[in-house]
Every structure is written in C-alpha cells, then in structure tokens.
Amino acid sequence: MRARNSEDVYKAMLIFCYYLAASIVLGVCIFSCFMKTSSVEVYKILSKTQEYDFIQTQQINMTESVDTLYFYSSLLNTDPQINNSLMYNVISGRKLHLINTVGSMAEKDCNLYKRLTGQMNTFLSIKDSIRLAMTEEEMVRADLMKCISDNRNVTRQMAVGGLTYDR
C-alpha cells in the first residue's frame, strides 16, 4: 500500500536532501573561509604586536637612558669628590649611545627623545655656565670678605694710633 502522493513525497525529500547537502557544503565553505581569514588576521595582529612590543621596549630603554643622563647631570658640581671631567665623559658617552639608538628608530616613534637629546648640549652648557658663575661668585665673595677684614684691621690700627680719616 502506497500513498497516492508518494512520488511527490520522494521528490520533496530529494529536493530537501539536495538543499540540505548544499547548505552543509556552503556552511563548511563559509566556515573554512572564515577560519582562513581569521588565521591571517591573527597572524597580522601577532606580527604588529611583536613590532609594537619591540618599539615599546626600545622606548623604555630610551626613557631609562634619558633618566640616567639627567641624574648624572644633576650630580655635576654638587660634590667636590665627584670628578666632573669624568662625569662629563660618561654623560657624553651615554648621550652618543642614546643618539645612535634614536637614529636607528623611526622618526614617529622617538620624536620626543630626539628633541631631548638635541637640547641636552644646551642644558649641559647652561649647567656649566652656572658652575662657572658660582665659582666666580665664590671668588668675589672671598675677595669681599678679605676687603672687609682688611678694612676692619686698618680702622682698628688707625683708631689705636689716634689717627682719623674721612670716609
């Protein structure tokens, strides 16, 4: 006993199976294309992450170099036990190393550090000028104190001898 529309049912089932197989093949193709695209995207993200990590590491190293430079420059002329000429030599060596590091990086990644190293010579020359001015001030202060002391001695000698003079 067969149903009257058994041929229509078989045709409908065949059409359903065809569309089901086509949608499964299409779904597998779409999924494989998605996986391929996402793997390429993940690879590019990882390569950019490595590039940015390298740049960040270089910037951290440059920050430490600049901090060290400014720390050493703040030590200049603060303690008589510090050899200032040796300190200038260390500072200039570290500055040249920083300039070489900045030169090897892209302009957009190290613009601030390039400006800082460019201004470092000005900073050091101003610091040296301040040191020279302070040395000159100490010499003038010592001369002034000697003059004041000599003036007191002369005034005492004149007062003891009974001599007077007009000021």
XYZ file of C-alpha atoms in Angstrom:
167
model
C 0.000 0.000 0.000
C 1.442 3.202 -1.158
C 0.242 6.643 -0.656
C -1.159 8.420 -3.622
C 1.387 11.216 -3.457
C 4.404 9.051 -2.726
C 6.215 10.325 -5.806
C 5.673 13.899 -4.683
C 6.930 12.977 -1.209
C 10.070 11.360 -2.694
C 10.647 14.401 -4.914
C 10.188 16.721 -1.960
C 12.566 14.589 0.130
C 15.143 14.620 -2.674
C 14.838 18.384 -3.013
C 15.126 18.718 0.781
C 18.222 16.449 0.801
C 19.718 18.429 -2.085
C 19.172 21.755 -0.316
C 20.393 20.293 2.996
C 23.577 18.981 1.360
C 24.060 22.293 -0.480
C 23.597 24.272 2.744
C 26.019 21.955 4.592
C 28.630 22.357 1.814
C 28.024 26.115 1.755
C 28.278 26.293 5.560
C 31.528 24.287 5.557
C 32.943 26.541 2.806
C 31.943 29.692 4.666
C 33.376 28.307 7.916
C 36.670 27.329 6.235
C 36.901 30.780 4.595
C 36.214 32.353 7.988
C 38.924 30.220 9.625
C 41.427 31.101 6.882
C 40.597 34.815 7.159
C 40.775 34.768 10.932
C 44.124 32.931 10.899
C 45.557 35.552 8.522
C 44.120 38.290 10.731
C 45.524 36.700 13.891
C 48.931 36.361 12.208
C 48.906 40.048 11.263
C 47.785 41.024 14.766
C 50.610 38.959 16.264
C 53.200 40.479 13.925
C 52.007 44.007 14.753
C 52.020 43.119 18.455
C 55.634 41.988 18.192
C 56.529 45.178 16.328
C 54.813 47.359 18.930
C 56.387 45.399 21.781
C 59.815 45.947 20.226
C 59.132 49.675 19.873
C 57.856 49.843 23.451
C 60.960 48.054 24.711
C 63.175 50.499 22.826
C 61.228 53.447 24.216
C 61.517 52.092 27.759
C 65.280 51.689 27.256
C 65.497 55.238 25.911
C 63.498 56.533 28.874
C 65.926 54.840 31.243
C 68.854 56.316 29.293
C 67.395 59.825 29.461
C 66.664 59.414 33.180
C 70.241 58.269 33.744
C 71.582 61.216 31.742
C 69.605 63.728 33.753
C 70.534 62.002 37.012
C 74.228 62.166 36.131
C 73.891 65.767 35.010
C 72.217 66.615 38.318
C 75.260 65.163 40.099
C 77.594 67.549 38.283
C 79.202 70.171 40.547
C 77.350 69.001 43.636
C 80.141 67.206 45.479
C 83.856 68.052 45.376
C 84.670 64.323 45.484
C 82.989 63.767 42.118
C 85.361 64.053 39.186
C 83.417 66.430 36.938
C 85.529 65.832 33.830
C 84.979 62.063 34.156
C 81.267 62.708 34.728
C 81.139 64.846 31.538
C 82.846 61.988 29.687
C 80.289 59.454 30.981
C 77.412 61.790 30.125
C 78.682 62.420 26.589
C 79.213 58.680 26.012
C 75.695 57.870 27.155
C 74.329 60.748 25.110
C 76.046 59.425 21.974
C 74.638 55.956 22.661
C 71.163 57.481 23.022
C 71.600 59.452 19.777
C 72.609 56.241 17.958
C 69.571 54.443 19.375
C 67.285 57.301 18.354
C 68.856 57.307 14.881
C 68.053 53.629 14.389
C 64.351 54.067 15.176
C 61.571 55.523 13.059
C 61.015 59.271 13.375
C 57.455 58.925 14.644
C 58.478 56.551 17.450
C 61.172 58.703 19.033
C 60.343 62.342 18.315
C 60.409 63.345 21.998
C 63.732 61.651 22.637
C 65.263 63.267 19.563
C 64.232 66.679 20.869
C 65.577 65.863 24.345
C 68.964 64.787 23.024
C 69.054 67.881 20.828
C 68.528 70.088 23.877
C 70.996 68.147 26.048
C 74.007 70.172 24.837
C 72.203 73.395 25.692
C 71.310 72.021 29.110
C 74.879 70.951 29.820
C 76.333 74.265 28.638
C 73.878 76.174 30.856
C 74.797 73.920 33.780
C 78.499 74.568 33.107
C 77.832 78.318 32.878
C 76.054 78.180 36.227
C 79.031 76.318 37.687
C 81.439 78.944 36.352
C 79.229 81.759 37.659
C 79.070 80.113 41.079
C 82.872 79.720 41.133
C 83.292 83.354 40.184
C 80.747 84.350 42.833
C 82.702 82.411 45.473
C 85.933 84.149 44.425
C 84.268 87.589 44.545
C 82.713 86.727 47.922
C 86.119 85.659 49.269
C 87.686 88.888 47.938
C 84.880 90.936 49.506
C 85.312 89.197 52.857
C 89.080 89.845 52.666
C 88.474 93.510 51.852
C 86.024 93.850 54.758
C 88.519 92.191 57.087
C 91.361 94.417 55.840
C 89.141 97.472 56.266
C 88.401 96.493 59.887
C 92.086 95.956 60.582
C 93.022 99.329 59.093
C 90.237 101.025 61.041
C 91.462 99.445 64.300
C 95.060 100.432 63.603
C 94.016 103.989 62.863
C 91.860 104.146 66.000
C 94.722 102.836 68.139
C 97.233 105.277 66.680
C 94.894 108.227 67.218
C 94.705 108.997 63.521
C 91.439 109.942 61.910
C 90.433 109.867 58.312
C 87.408 110.950 56.326
C 85.259 108.316 54.880
